[in-house]
PDB file of C-alpha atoms in Angstrom:
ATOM      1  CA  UNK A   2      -7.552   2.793 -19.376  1.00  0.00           C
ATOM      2  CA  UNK A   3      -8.664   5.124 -21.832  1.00  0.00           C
ATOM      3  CA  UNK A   4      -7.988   5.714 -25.895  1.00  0.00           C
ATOM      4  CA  UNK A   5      -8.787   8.673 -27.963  1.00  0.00           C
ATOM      5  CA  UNK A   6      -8.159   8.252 -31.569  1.00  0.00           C
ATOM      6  CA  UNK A   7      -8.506  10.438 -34.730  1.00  0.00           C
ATOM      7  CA  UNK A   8     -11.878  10.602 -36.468  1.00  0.00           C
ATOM      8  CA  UNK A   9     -11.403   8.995 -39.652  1.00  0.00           C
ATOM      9  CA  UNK A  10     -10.395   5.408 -38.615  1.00  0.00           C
ATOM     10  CA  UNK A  11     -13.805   3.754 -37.296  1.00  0.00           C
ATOM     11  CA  UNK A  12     -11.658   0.662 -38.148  1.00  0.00           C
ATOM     12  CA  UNK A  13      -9.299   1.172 -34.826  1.00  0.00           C
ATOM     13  CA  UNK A  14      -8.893  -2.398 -33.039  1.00  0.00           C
ATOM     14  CA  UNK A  15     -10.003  -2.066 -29.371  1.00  0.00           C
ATOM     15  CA  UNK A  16      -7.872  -1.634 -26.794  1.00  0.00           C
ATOM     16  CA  UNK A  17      -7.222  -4.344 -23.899  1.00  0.00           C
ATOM     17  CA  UNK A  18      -8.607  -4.420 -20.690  1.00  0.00           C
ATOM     18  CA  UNK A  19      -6.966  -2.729 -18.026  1.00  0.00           C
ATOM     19  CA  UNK A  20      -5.776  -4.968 -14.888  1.00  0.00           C
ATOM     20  CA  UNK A  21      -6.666  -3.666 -11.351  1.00  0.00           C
ATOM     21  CA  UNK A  22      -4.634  -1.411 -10.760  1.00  0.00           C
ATOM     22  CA  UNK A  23      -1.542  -2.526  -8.676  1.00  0.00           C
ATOM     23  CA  UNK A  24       1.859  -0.875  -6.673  1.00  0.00           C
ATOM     24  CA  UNK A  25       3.692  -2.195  -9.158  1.00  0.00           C
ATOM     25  CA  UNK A  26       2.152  -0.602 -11.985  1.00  0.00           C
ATOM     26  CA  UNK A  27       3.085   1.407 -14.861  1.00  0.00           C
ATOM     27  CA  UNK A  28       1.796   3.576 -17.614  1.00  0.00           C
ATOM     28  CA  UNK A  29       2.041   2.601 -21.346  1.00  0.00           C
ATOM     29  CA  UNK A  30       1.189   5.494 -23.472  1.00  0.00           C
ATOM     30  CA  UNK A  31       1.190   6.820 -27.315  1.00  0.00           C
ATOM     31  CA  UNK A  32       1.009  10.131 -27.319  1.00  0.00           C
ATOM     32  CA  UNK A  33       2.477  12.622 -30.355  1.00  0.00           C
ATOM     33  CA  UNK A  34       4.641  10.085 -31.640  1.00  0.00           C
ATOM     34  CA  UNK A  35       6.077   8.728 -28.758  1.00  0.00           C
ATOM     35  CA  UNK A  36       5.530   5.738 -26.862  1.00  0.00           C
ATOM     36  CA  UNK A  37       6.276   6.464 -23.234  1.00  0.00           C
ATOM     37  CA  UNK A  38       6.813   3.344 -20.610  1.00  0.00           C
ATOM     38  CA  UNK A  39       6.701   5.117 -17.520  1.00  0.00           C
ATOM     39  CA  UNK A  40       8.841   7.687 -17.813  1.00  0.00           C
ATOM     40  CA  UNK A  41      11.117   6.827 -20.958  1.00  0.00           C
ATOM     41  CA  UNK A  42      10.060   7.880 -24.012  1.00  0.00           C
ATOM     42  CA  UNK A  43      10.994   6.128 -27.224  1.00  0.00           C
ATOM     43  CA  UNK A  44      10.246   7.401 -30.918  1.00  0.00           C
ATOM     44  CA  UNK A  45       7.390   5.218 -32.796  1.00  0.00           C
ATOM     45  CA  UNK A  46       9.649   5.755 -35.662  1.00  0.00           C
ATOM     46  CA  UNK A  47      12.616   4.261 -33.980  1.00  0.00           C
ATOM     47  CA  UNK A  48      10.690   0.957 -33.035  1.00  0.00           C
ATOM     48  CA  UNK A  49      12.724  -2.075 -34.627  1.00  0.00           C
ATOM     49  CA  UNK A  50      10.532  -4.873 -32.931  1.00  0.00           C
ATOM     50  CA  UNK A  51       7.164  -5.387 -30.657  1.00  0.00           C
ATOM     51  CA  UNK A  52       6.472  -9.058 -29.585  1.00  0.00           C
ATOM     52  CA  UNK A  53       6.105 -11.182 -26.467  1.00  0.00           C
ATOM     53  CA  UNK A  54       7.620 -14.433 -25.189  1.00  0.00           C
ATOM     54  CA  UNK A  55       8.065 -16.282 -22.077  1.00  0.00           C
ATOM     55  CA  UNK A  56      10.880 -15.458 -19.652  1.00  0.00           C
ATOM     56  CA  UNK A  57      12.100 -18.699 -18.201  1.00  0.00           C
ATOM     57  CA  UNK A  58      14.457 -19.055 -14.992  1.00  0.00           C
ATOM     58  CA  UNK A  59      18.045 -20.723 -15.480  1.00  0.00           C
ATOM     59  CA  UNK A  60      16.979 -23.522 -12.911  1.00  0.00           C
ATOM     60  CA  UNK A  61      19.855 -26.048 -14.481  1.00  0.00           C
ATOM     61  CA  UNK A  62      22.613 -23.102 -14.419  1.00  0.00           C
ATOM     62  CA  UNK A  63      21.860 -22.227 -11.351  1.00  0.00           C
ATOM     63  CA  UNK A  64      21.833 -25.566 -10.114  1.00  0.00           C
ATOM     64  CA  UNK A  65      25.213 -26.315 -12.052  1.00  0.00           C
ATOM     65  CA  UNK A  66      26.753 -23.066 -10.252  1.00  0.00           C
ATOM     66  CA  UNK A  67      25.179 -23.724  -6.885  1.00  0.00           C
ATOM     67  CA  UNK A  68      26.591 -27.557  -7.219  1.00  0.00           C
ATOM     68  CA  UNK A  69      30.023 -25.857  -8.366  1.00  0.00           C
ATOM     69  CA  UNK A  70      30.087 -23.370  -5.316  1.00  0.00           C
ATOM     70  CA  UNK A  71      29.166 -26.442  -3.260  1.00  0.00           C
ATOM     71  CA  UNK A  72      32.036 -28.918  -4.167  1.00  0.00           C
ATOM     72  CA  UNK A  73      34.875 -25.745  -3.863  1.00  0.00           C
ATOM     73  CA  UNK A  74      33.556 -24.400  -0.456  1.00  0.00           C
ATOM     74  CA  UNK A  75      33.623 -28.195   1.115  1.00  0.00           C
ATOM     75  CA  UNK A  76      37.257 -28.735  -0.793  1.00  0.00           C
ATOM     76  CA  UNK A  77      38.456 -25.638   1.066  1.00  0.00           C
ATOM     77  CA  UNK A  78      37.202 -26.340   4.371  1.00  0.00           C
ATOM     78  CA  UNK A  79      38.317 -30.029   4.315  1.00  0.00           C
ATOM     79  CA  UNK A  80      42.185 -28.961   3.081  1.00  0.00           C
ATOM     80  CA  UNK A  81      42.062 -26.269   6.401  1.00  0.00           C
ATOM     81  CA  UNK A  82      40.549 -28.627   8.368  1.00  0.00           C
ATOM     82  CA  UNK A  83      43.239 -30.615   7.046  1.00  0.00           C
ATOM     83  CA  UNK A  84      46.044 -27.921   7.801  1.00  0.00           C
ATOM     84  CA  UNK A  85      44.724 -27.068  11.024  1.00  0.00           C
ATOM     85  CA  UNK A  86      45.146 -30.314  12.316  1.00  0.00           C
ATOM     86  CA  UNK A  87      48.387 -30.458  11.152  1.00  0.00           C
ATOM     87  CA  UNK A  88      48.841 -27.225  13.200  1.00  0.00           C
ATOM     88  CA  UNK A  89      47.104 -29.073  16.257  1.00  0.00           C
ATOM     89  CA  UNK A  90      50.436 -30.679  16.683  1.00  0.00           C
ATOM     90  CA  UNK A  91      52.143 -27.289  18.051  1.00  0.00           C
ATOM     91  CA  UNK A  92      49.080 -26.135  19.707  1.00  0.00           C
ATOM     92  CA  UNK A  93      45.374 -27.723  20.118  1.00  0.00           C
ATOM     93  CA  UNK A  94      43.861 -24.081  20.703  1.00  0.00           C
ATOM     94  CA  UNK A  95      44.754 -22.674  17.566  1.00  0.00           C
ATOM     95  CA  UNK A  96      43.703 -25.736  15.420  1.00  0.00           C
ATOM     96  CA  UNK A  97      40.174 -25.751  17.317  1.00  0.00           C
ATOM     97  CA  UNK A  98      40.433 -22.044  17.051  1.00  0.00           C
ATOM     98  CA  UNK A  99      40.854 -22.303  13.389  1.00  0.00           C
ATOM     99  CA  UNK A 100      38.935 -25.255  12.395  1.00  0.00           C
ATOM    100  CA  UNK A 101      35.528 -23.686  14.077  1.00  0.00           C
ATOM    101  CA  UNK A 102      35.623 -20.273  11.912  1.00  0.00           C
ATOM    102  CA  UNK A 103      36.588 -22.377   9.301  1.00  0.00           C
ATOM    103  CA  UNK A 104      33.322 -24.626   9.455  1.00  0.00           C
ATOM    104  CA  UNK A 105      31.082 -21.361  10.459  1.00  0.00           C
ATOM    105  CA  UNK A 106      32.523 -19.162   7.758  1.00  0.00           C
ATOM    106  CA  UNK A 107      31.752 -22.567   4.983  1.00  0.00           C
ATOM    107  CA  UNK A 108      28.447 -22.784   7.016  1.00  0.00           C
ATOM    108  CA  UNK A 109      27.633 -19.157   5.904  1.00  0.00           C
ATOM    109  CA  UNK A 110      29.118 -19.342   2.073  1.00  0.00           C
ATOM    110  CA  UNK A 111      26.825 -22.491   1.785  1.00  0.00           C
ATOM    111  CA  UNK A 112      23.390 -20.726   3.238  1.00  0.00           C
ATOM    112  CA  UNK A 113      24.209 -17.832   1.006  1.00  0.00           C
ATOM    113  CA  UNK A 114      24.559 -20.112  -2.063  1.00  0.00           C
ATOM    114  CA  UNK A 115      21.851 -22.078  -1.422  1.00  0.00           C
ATOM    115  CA  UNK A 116      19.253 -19.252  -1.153  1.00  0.00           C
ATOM    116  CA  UNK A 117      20.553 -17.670  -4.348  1.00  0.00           C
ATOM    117  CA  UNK A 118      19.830 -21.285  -5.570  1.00  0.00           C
ATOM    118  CA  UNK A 119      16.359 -21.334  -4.059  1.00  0.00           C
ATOM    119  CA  UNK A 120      15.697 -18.339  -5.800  1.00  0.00           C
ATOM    120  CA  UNK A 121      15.948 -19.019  -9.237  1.00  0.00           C
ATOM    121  CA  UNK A 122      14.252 -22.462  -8.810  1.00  0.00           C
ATOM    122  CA  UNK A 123      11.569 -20.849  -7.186  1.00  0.00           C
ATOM    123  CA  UNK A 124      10.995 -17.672  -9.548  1.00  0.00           C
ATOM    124  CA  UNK A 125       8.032 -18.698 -12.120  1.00  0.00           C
ATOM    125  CA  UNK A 126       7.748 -18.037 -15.721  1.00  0.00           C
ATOM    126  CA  UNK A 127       6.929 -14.792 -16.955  1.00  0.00           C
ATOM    127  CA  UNK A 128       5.102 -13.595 -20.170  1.00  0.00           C
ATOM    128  CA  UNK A 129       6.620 -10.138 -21.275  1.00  0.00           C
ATOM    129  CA  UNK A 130       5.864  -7.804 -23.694  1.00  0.00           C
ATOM    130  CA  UNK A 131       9.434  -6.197 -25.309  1.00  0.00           C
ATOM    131  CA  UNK A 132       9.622  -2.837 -27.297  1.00  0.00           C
ATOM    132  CA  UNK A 133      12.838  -2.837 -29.530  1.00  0.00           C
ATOM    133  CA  UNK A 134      14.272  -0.192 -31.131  1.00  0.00           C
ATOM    134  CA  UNK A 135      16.576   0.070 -34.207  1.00  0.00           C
ATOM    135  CA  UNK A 136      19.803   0.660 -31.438  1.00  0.00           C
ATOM    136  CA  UNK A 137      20.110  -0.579 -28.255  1.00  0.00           C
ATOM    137  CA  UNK A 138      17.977   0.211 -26.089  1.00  0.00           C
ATOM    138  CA  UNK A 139      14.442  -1.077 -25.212  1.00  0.00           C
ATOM    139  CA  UNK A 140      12.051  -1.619 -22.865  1.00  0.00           C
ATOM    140  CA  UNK A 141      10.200  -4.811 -20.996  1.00  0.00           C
ATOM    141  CA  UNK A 142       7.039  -4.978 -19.257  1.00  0.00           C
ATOM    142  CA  UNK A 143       4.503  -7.798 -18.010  1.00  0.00           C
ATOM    143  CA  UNK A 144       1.100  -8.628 -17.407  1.00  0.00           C
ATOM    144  CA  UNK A 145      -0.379 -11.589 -15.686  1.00  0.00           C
ATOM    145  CA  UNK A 146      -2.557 -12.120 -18.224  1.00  0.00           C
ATOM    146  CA  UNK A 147      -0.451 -13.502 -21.672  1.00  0.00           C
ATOM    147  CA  UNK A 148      -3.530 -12.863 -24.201  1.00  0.00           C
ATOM    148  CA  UNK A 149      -3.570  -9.065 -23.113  1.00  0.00           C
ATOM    149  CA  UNK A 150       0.405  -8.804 -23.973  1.00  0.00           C
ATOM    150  CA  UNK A 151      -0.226 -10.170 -27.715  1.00  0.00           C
ATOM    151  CA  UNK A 152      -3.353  -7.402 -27.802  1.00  0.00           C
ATOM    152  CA  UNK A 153      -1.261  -4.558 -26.787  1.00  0.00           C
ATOM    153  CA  UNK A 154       1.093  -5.936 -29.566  1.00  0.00           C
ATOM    154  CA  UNK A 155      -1.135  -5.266 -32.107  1.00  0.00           C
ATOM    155  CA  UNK A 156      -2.657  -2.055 -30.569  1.00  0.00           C
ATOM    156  CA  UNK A 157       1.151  -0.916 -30.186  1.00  0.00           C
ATOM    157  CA  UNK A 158       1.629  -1.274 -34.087  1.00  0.00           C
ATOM    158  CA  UNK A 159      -1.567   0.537 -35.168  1.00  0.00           C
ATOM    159  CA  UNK A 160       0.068   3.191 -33.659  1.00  0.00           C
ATOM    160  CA  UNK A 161       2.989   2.722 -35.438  1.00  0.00           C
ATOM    161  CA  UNK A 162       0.891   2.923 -38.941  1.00  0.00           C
ATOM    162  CA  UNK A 163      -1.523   5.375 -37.581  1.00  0.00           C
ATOM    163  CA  UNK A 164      -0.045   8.631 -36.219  1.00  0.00           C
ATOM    164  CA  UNK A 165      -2.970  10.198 -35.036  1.00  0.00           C
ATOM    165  CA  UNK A 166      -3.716   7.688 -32.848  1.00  0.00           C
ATOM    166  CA  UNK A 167      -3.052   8.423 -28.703  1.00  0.00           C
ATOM    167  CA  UNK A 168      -2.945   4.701 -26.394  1.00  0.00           C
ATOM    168  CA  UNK A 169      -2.895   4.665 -22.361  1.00  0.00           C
ATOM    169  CA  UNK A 170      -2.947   1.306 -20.368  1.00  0.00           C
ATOM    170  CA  UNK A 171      -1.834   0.090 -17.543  1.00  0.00           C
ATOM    171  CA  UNK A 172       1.002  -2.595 -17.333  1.00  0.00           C
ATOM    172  CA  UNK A 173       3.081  -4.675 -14.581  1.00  0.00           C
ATOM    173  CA  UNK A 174       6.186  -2.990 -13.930  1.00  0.00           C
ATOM    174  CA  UNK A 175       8.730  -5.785 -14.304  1.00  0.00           C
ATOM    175  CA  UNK A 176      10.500  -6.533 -11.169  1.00  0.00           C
ATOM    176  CA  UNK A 177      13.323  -9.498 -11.460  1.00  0.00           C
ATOM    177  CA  UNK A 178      16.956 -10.155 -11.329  1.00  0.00           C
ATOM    178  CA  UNK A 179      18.116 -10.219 -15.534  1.00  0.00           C
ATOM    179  CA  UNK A 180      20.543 -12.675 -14.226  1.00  0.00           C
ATOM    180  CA  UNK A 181      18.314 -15.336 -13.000  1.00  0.00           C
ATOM    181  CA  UNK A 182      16.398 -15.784 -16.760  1.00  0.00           C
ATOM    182  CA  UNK A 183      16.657 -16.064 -20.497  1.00  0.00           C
ATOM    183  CA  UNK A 184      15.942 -13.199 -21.895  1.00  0.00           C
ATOM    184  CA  UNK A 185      15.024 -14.505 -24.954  1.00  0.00           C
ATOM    185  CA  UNK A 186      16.813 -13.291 -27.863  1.00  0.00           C
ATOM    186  CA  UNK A 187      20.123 -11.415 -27.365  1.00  0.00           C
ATOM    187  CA  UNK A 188      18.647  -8.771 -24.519  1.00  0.00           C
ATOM    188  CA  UNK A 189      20.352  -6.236 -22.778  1.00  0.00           C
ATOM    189  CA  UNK A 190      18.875  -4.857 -19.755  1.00  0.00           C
ATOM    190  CA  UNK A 191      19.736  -1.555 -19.018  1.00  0.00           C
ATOM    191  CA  UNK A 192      18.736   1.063 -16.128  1.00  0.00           C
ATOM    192  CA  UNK A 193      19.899  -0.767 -12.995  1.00  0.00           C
ATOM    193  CA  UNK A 194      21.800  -3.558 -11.493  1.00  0.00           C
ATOM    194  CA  UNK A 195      19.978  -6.467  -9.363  1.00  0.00           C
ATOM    195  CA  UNK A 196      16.710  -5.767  -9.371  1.00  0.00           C
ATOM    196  CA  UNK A 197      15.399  -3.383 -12.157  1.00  0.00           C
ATOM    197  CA  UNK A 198      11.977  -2.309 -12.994  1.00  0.00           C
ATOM    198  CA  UNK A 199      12.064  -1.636 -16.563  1.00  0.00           C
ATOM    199  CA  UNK A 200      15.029  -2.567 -18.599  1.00  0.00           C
ATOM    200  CA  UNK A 201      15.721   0.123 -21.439  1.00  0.00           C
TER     201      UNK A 201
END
């Protein structure tokens, strides 16, 4: 990590440690007016917001949906278990026939749903750091250390009131499934669909 500033503000806070550096990082840079996360670029002037909070996983929606998925998937293969029993009476073949890819295709729905399930239970808590700007757009990154989020806050705004002064650090690129969390205040995560690196 390095920082070059203009000479006339001795009173510049110091910039955050920089993490190891990982495969999953990315660059967070002032330069000239713009703050660049990776390779997006956003106007200091156009910067609504700069804060951090916790993303937390929607363990009780996904374990509503996951019971949900549960109770239809059984319902359906009970009624054509039901049915093909009923179809037994013509011809024992095609009820066995049909009961068994009934029972393997439920079998399947159910492994799928329960390792979506597993997922979100399992995914941790995750401190961000969130660059809004005054439309949509905007751009999330994370650090595995929560104190070094709320200094690049601050170092983010000198910036802001300073336009001399240049910033480079290294940051997590944030890797998870928007669906699976809150995102806090009304997010939207743009720039891919499952898993995205940064939104923006």
């Amino acid at each position: 990590m390095e920082r070059t500033e203009a000479s006339g503000f001795p009173d510049i806070p110091p910039p955050p440690a920089a993490p190891p550096r990982a495969f999953r990082s990315i660059d967070l840079r002032v330069d000239k007016r713009l703050l660049w996360v990776g390779g997006a670029a956003y106007p200091l002037e156009n910067i609504a917001r700069v804060h951090t909070y916790v993303l937390t996983p929607k363990r009780w929606e996904a374990t509503r949906l996951f019971l949900k998925r549960l109770a239809i998937i059984l319902s359906v293969a009970f009624a054509l278990t039901i049915l093909g029993g009923i179809t037994g009476i013509a011809s024992q073949d095609t009820a066995s026939t049909l009961i068994m890819w009934v029972w393997l295709g439920s079998s399947a729905a159910l492994i799928l749903c329960a390792v979506e399930w597993l997922q979100v239970l399992s995914s941790p808590p995750l401190s961000v750091l969130a660059v809004e700007t005054s439309g949509q757009p905007m751009a999330v990154v994370t650090s595995e250390d929560p104190r070094r989020l709320d200094e690049l806050v601050g170092s983010i705004v000198y910036a802001i009131e300073h336009p001399d002064t240049e910033l480079r650090v290294s940051v997590d690129r944030l890797m998870v499934n928007p669906k699976n969390y809150y995102f806090g205040d009304n997010v939207n995560m743009y720039g891919g669909t499952g898993n995205v690196g940064v939104g923006h």
